Coordinates of C-alpha atoms and ligand atoms in Angstrom, one line a residue:
X1 CA 96.6 104.8 98.4
X2 CA 99.7 103.4 98.8
X3 CA 103.1 105.2 99.5
X4 CA 105.8 106.0 96.9
X5 CA 108.4 103.1 97.1
X6 CA 111.4 104.4 99.4
X7 CA 114.1 101.4 99.8
X8 CA 115.3 100.9 103.3
X9 CA 118.5 99.9 102.0
X10 CA 120.5 100.5 99.0
X11 CA 123.4 98.2 97.7
X12 CA 125.4 99.5 94.8
X13 CA 127.9 97.3 92.4
X14 CA 130.9 99.4 92.6
X15 CA 131.0 99.9 88.7
X16 CA 127.6 101.3 88.7
X17 CA 129.0 104.4 90.0
X18 CA 130.9 105.1 86.8
X19 CA 127.5 105.7 85.1
X20 CA 125.8 109.0 85.3
X21 CA 122.4 107.2 86.8
X22 CA 124.4 105.2 89.2
X23 CA 126.2 108.4 90.4
X24 CA 122.8 110.3 90.6
X25 CA 121.1 107.4 92.6
X26 CA 124.2 107.3 95.1
X27 CA 123.9 110.8 95.8
X28 CA 120.2 111.0 96.1
X29 CA 120.1 108.0 98.5
X30 CA 122.5 109.7 100.7
X31 CA 120.8 112.9 100.8
X32 CA 117.5 110.7 101.7
X33 CA 119.4 108.9 104.4
X34 CA 119.2 105.6 103.0
X35 CA 121.7 103.4 104.4
X36 CA 124.1 102.4 101.3
X37 CA 126.3 99.2 101.1
X38 CA 128.4 97.8 98.2
X39 CA 128.4 94.2 96.4
X40 CA 130.6 92.5 93.7
X41 CA 127.6 91.3 91.8
X42 CA 123.9 92.3 91.8
X43 CA 123.3 88.3 91.4
X44 CA 125.0 87.7 94.6
X45 CA 123.7 89.9 97.4
X46 CA 123.9 88.6 100.8
X47 CA 123.1 90.2 104.5
X48 CA 119.5 91.1 103.9
X49 CA 118.2 90.8 107.4
X50 CA 115.3 88.5 108.5
X51 CA 114.9 85.9 111.0
X52 CA 112.7 83.4 108.9
X53 CA 111.7 83.3 105.1
X54 CA 108.7 85.7 105.4
X55 CA 110.7 88.1 107.3
X56 CA 113.6 87.9 104.7
X57 CA 111.1 88.3 101.8
X58 CA 109.6 91.4 103.2
X59 CA 113.1 92.7 103.9
X60 CA 114.4 92.1 100.2
X61 CA 111.3 93.7 98.9
X62 CA 112.4 96.9 100.4
X63 CA 115.8 96.5 99.3
X64 CA 117.2 98.1 96.0
X65 CA 120.2 96.9 94.2
X66 CA 121.9 99.3 91.7
X67 CA 123.7 97.5 89.2
X68 CA 124.9 97.2 85.6
X69 CA 123.5 94.7 83.2
X70 CA 126.5 92.9 81.8
X71 CA 125.3 90.3 79.7
X72 CA 124.9 91.5 76.0
X73 CA 122.1 89.1 75.1
X74 CA 118.5 89.6 75.9
X75 CA 116.5 86.7 76.8
X76 CA 113.5 85.8 74.5
X77 CA 109.9 86.6 75.5
X78 CA 107.7 84.3 73.4
X79 CA 104.8 84.5 72.3
X80 CA 104.3 88.3 73.5
X81 CA 107.4 89.9 72.4
X82 CA 110.6 88.8 70.5
X83 CA 112.9 89.9 73.5
X84 CA 112.6 91.0 77.3
X85 CA 114.4 94.4 77.5
X86 CA 116.3 94.2 81.0
X87 CA 115.9 97.6 82.7
X88 CA 114.6 96.6 86.3
X89 CA 113.9 93.3 88.4
X90 CA 111.2 92.5 91.2
X91 CA 108.8 95.1 92.7
X92 CA 108.0 95.9 96.1
X93 CA 104.5 94.8 96.2
X94 CA 103.4 91.5 97.8
X95 CA 100.7 89.9 95.4
X96 CA 99.9 86.4 96.9
X97 CA 99.9 85.0 93.2
X98 CA 102.9 86.9 91.9
X99 CA 104.7 85.1 89.0
X100 CA 108.0 86.2 90.2
X101 CA 107.9 84.5 93.7
X102 CA 108.5 81.3 91.5
X103 CA 110.8 82.8 89.0
X104 CA 113.0 85.0 91.0
X105 CA 113.2 82.1 93.8
X106 CA 116.0 83.2 96.8
X107 CA 116.4 86.8 95.0
X108 CA 113.4 88.8 95.4
X109 CA 115.4 92.0 95.8
X110 CA 114.6 95.0 93.5
X111 CA 117.4 95.9 90.8
X112 CA 117.8 98.6 88.3
X113 CA 120.4 98.5 85.6
X114 CA 122.0 102.0 85.4
X115 CA 124.0 101.3 82.1
X116 CA 120.8 102.1 80.1
X117 CA 122.7 103.4 76.9
X118 CA 124.3 100.3 76.4
X119 CA 121.1 98.3 76.8
X120 CA 119.3 100.4 74.3
X121 CA 122.1 99.9 72.1
X122 CA 121.8 96.2 72.3
X123 CA 118.2 96.7 71.4
X124 CA 119.3 98.9 68.5
X125 CA 121.2 95.9 67.1
X126 CA 118.4 93.3 67.5
X127 CA 116.1 95.8 65.7
X128 CA 118.7 96.1 62.7
X129 CA 119.0 92.2 62.7
X130 CA 115.4 92.0 62.2
X131 CA 114.6 94.6 59.7
X132 CA 112.6 95.4 57.8
X133 CA 110.3 93.4 60.3
X134 CA 109.1 95.0 63.5
X135 CA 110.9 93.7 66.6
X136 CA 109.0 93.9 70.0
X137 CA 110.6 94.3 73.3
X138 CA 108.9 93.6 76.8
X139 CA 109.9 95.6 79.6
X140 CA 108.0 93.9 82.6
X141 CA 109.1 90.4 82.1
X142 CA 111.0 90.2 85.4
X143 CA 109.6 93.1 87.2
X144 CA 106.9 95.8 87.7
X145 CA 108.9 98.7 86.4
X146 CA 106.9 101.8 87.6
X147 CA 107.7 101.7 91.3
X148 CA 111.4 102.6 90.7
X149 CA 110.5 104.8 87.8
X150 CA 110.6 108.1 89.9
X151 CA 114.2 107.3 91.1
X152 CA 115.8 106.1 87.6
X153 CA 113.4 107.4 84.8
X154 CA 114.5 104.2 82.8
X155 CA 111.0 103.8 81.5
X156 CA 110.6 107.4 80.2
X157 CA 114.2 107.3 78.3
X158 CA 113.1 103.8 77.0
X159 CA 109.8 104.9 75.7
X160 CA 111.6 107.9 74.0
X161 CA 113.9 105.6 72.2
X162 CA 111.4 103.5 70.8
X163 CA 109.5 106.7 70.0
X164 CA 112.4 107.4 67.5
X165 CA 112.4 103.9 66.0
X166 CA 110.9 103.0 62.9
X167 CA 111.1 99.3 63.4
X168 CA 111.3 98.7 67.1
X169 CA 108.1 98.4 69.6
X170 CA 108.0 98.4 73.4
X171 CA 105.4 97.2 75.9
X172 CA 105.3 96.5 79.3
X173 CA 102.4 96.1 82.2
X174 CA 102.0 97.3 85.6
X175 CA 99.9 96.9 88.6
X176 CA 100.8 100.4 89.8
X177 CA 99.5 104.0 89.0
X178 CA 102.4 106.4 89.4
X179 CA 102.4 107.2 86.0
X180 CA 102.4 110.9 85.8
X181 CA 106.1 111.3 84.6
X182 CA 105.4 109.3 81.4
X183 CA 102.8 111.1 80.1
X184 CA 104.8 113.7 78.7
X185 CA 107.2 111.0 77.0
X186 CA 107.6 111.3 73.1
X187 CA 106.2 107.8 72.4
X188 CA 104.6 108.2 68.8
X189 CA 102.6 105.3 69.4
X190 CA 105.4 103.0 69.8
X191 CA 104.8 101.7 73.2
X192 CA 101.8 99.7 74.3
X193 CA 101.0 100.6 77.9
X194 CA 99.3 97.8 79.7
X195 CA 97.6 97.7 83.1
X196 CA 96.9 94.5 84.9
X197 CA 93.8 94.6 87.0
X198 CA 91.3 92.7 88.5
X199 CA 87.8 92.8 90.3
X200 CA 88.4 95.3 93.2
X201 CA 87.8 92.7 96.1
X202 CA 90.3 90.4 94.7
X203 CA 92.8 93.2 94.4
X204 CA 92.0 94.0 98.2
X205 CA 92.6 90.5 99.5
X206 CA 95.6 89.3 97.6
X207 CA 97.6 92.2 96.1
X208 CA 99.2 93.3 98.9
X209 CA 100.7 96.9 98.5
X210 CA 99.3 97.7 95.4
X211 CA 97.1 100.4 94.2
X212 CA 93.5 99.6 94.6
X213 CA 91.2 99.0 91.1
X214 CA 89.9 102.5 91.0
X215 CA 93.3 104.0 91.3
X216 CA 94.5 101.9 88.3
X217 CA 91.8 102.8 86.2
X218 CA 92.3 106.4 87.0
X219 CA 95.9 105.9 86.0
X220 CA 94.7 104.0 82.8
X221 CA 92.6 107.1 81.8
X222 CA 95.5 109.6 82.2
X223 CA 97.6 107.3 79.9
X224 CA 94.9 107.1 77.3
X225 CA 94.5 110.6 77.2
X226 CA 98.2 111.0 76.7
X227 CA 97.7 109.0 73.3
X228 CA 99.3 105.8 74.3
X229 CA 98.2 102.3 72.5
X230 CA 96.6 100.8 75.7
X231 CA 96.0 97.2 76.9
X232 CA 94.7 95.3 79.9
X233 CA 95.6 92.0 81.5
X234 CA 92.7 90.9 83.6
X235 CA 94.3 88.1 86.0
X236 CA 93.9 86.1 87.7
X237 CA 90.3 85.5 86.9
X238 CA 88.4 83.9 89.9
X239 CA 85.3 81.8 89.7
X240 CA 83.2 82.3 93.1
X241 CA 79.7 83.5 94.1
X242 CA 78.8 86.6 92.0
X243 CA 82.3 86.8 90.3
X244 CA 80.2 88.2 87.1
X245 CA 79.1 91.2 89.0
X246 CA 82.7 91.8 90.0
X247 CA 84.1 91.8 86.9
X248 CA 81.4 93.6 85.4
X249 CA 81.8 96.5 87.8
X250 CA 85.7 96.4 86.7
X251 CA 84.7 96.7 83.1
X252 CA 82.2 99.6 83.9
X253 CA 84.8 101.5 85.8
X254 CA 87.1 101.3 82.7
X255 CA 84.3 102.4 80.5
X256 CA 83.7 105.4 82.8
X257 CA 87.4 106.4 82.3
X258 CA 88.7 105.7 78.8
X259 CA 88.1 108.1 76.2
X260 CA 86.4 107.2 72.8
X261 CA 89.8 107.9 71.0
X262 CA 91.6 105.1 73.1
X263 CA 89.0 102.3 72.1
X264 CA 90.3 101.7 68.6
X265 CA 93.5 100.5 69.5
X266 CA 92.7 98.7 72.8
X267 CA 93.6 94.9 73.9
X268 CA 92.7 92.8 76.4
X269 CA 94.4 89.6 77.8
X270 CA 92.2 87.3 79.9
X271 CA 94.0 84.8 82.3
X272 CA 91.7 82.7 84.6
X273 CA 93.6 81.5 87.7
X274 CA 95.9 78.5 87.7
X275 CA 98.7 77.3 89.7
X276 CA 101.6 74.7 89.6
X277 CA 102.5 72.7 92.7
X278 CA 105.7 74.7 93.1
X279 CA 103.7 78.1 93.2
X280 CA 101.3 76.5 95.6
X281 CA 104.1 75.6 98.0
X282 CA 105.8 79.0 97.6
X283 CA 102.5 80.8 98.2
X284 CA 101.7 78.6 101.5
X285 CA 105.4 79.4 102.6
X286 CA 105.0 83.1 102.4
X287 CA 101.5 83.4 103.0
X288 CA 100.4 80.5 105.2
X289 CA 97.0 82.3 106.0
X290 CA 96.1 82.5 102.4
X291 CA 92.5 82.2 101.4
X292 CA 93.4 81.7 97.7
X293 CA 91.7 78.8 96.4
X294 CA 94.4 76.1 95.7
X295 CA 92.7 72.8 96.3
X296 CA 94.0 70.6 93.3
X297 CA 91.0 68.3 93.8
X298 CA 88.6 71.0 92.6
X299 CA 90.7 71.7 89.3
X300 CA 91.7 70.4 86.3
X301 CA 95.2 69.1 85.8
X302 CA 96.8 70.6 82.3
X303 CA 100.0 69.0 81.4
X304 CA 103.0 71.3 80.5
X305 CA 106.2 71.6 79.0
X306 CA 109.4 70.1 81.1
X307 CA 106.7 68.4 83.7
X308 CA 105.3 71.6 85.0
X309 CA 101.8 70.9 84.9
X310 CA 99.0 73.4 86.0
X311 CA 95.9 73.2 87.8
X312 CA 93.3 75.1 85.8
X313 CA 89.4 75.1 86.4
X314 CA 87.2 72.6 85.0
X315 CA 86.0 72.8 81.5
X316 CA 82.3 73.9 82.6
X317 CA 83.8 76.8 84.5
X318 CA 86.4 77.6 82.1
X319 CA 83.9 78.0 79.4
X320 CA 81.6 79.9 81.4
X321 CA 84.3 82.5 82.3
X322 CA 85.7 82.6 78.7
X323 CA 82.1 83.6 77.5
X324 CA 81.1 86.0 80.0
X325 CA 84.4 87.9 80.0
X326 CA 84.4 87.8 76.1
X327 CA 80.8 89.1 75.9
X328 CA 81.2 91.9 78.5
X329 CA 84.4 93.2 76.9
X330 CA 82.7 93.3 73.5
X331 CA 79.6 94.8 75.3
X332 CA 81.6 97.6 76.8
X333 CA 84.4 97.9 74.2
X334 CA 83.2 96.8 70.7
X335 CA 86.1 98.0 68.8
X336 CA 88.9 96.3 71.3
X337 CA 90.6 93.1 70.6
X338 CA 90.9 90.3 72.8
X339 CA 94.1 88.6 72.7
X340 CA 93.3 85.6 74.2
X341 CA 91.7 83.9 77.0
X342 CA 93.5 81.0 79.0
Ligands
SF4_401 S1 102.6 93.8 91.4 FE1 103.0 92.3 89.8 S2 105.5 91.9 90.3 FE2 104.6 93.4 91.8 S3 104.3 91.7 93.5 FE3 102.6 92.3 92.2 S4 102.3 90.4 90.7 FE4 104.4 90.6 91.5

């Protein structure tokens, strides 16, 4: 079991104190004896200690910046949603293959945005613009939003906002299991709650400071019983000796926990392991002793947009993984939808 995330230091934008949530966090951190500093902008935070890159990264992951989201425009989030909903950024965990290590680059510290009412107002404007079409928002494009939820309640408020929308829908994904506070939110089936899961030994080896497979599966069971539409991202899927057995156990564990009622509206997204040159160099920089399979020679190169090609498994392994995973999902959850395998 991992402990609740408690920041080692909090850094506030002065303006964040003008919002009730900013004030509340300030008072709470003072009571918790968490050192507090101020910054001019959540985008320009300096002074996080660390003698080398690895140490600085670890310290940043324990630093929480409380700011306001100034830009009114939301980024797009194709193909999974129409827009990213900016609530939080980064996450305290240390998964070796975290996509944020590449996208957040030198700013891996956590951020929460306290002007939630402005953010939801903007979401409402986007929903009106696209009416009568449904508009989807993704809440985990640049973060895992669960670890800071117990401090901010941002997800709870967002879930209830979308619960009251006839044309707005929300989705997010987490590798975490502290979901209890969200079980009573009035969601009206408008939020798809997704868990990112993997074979137990993969989580243990590579997803540092995250809940185990069993803990995530139990959390998913609770969320299912709270009536949320549920989804699973199984990623990254690895090909190694006995991989079939490990992924079979994962699906079996889900089968044990999920009530029948949750299985009619259940989605799976299946993603095989891949890496870019840039991701590999980041991983080797932060985790020099990594045992991740990162040999370009053992992979097939897939050209990507803007020159960012990826190293994916070869055709034979890919086909084997695709067939096995789809068949297994179908066996355990015949009414579920496999959104894609890549
Ligand atoms: S839990 Fe998700 S966001 Fe956090 S480090 Fe792991 S992959 Fe990255």
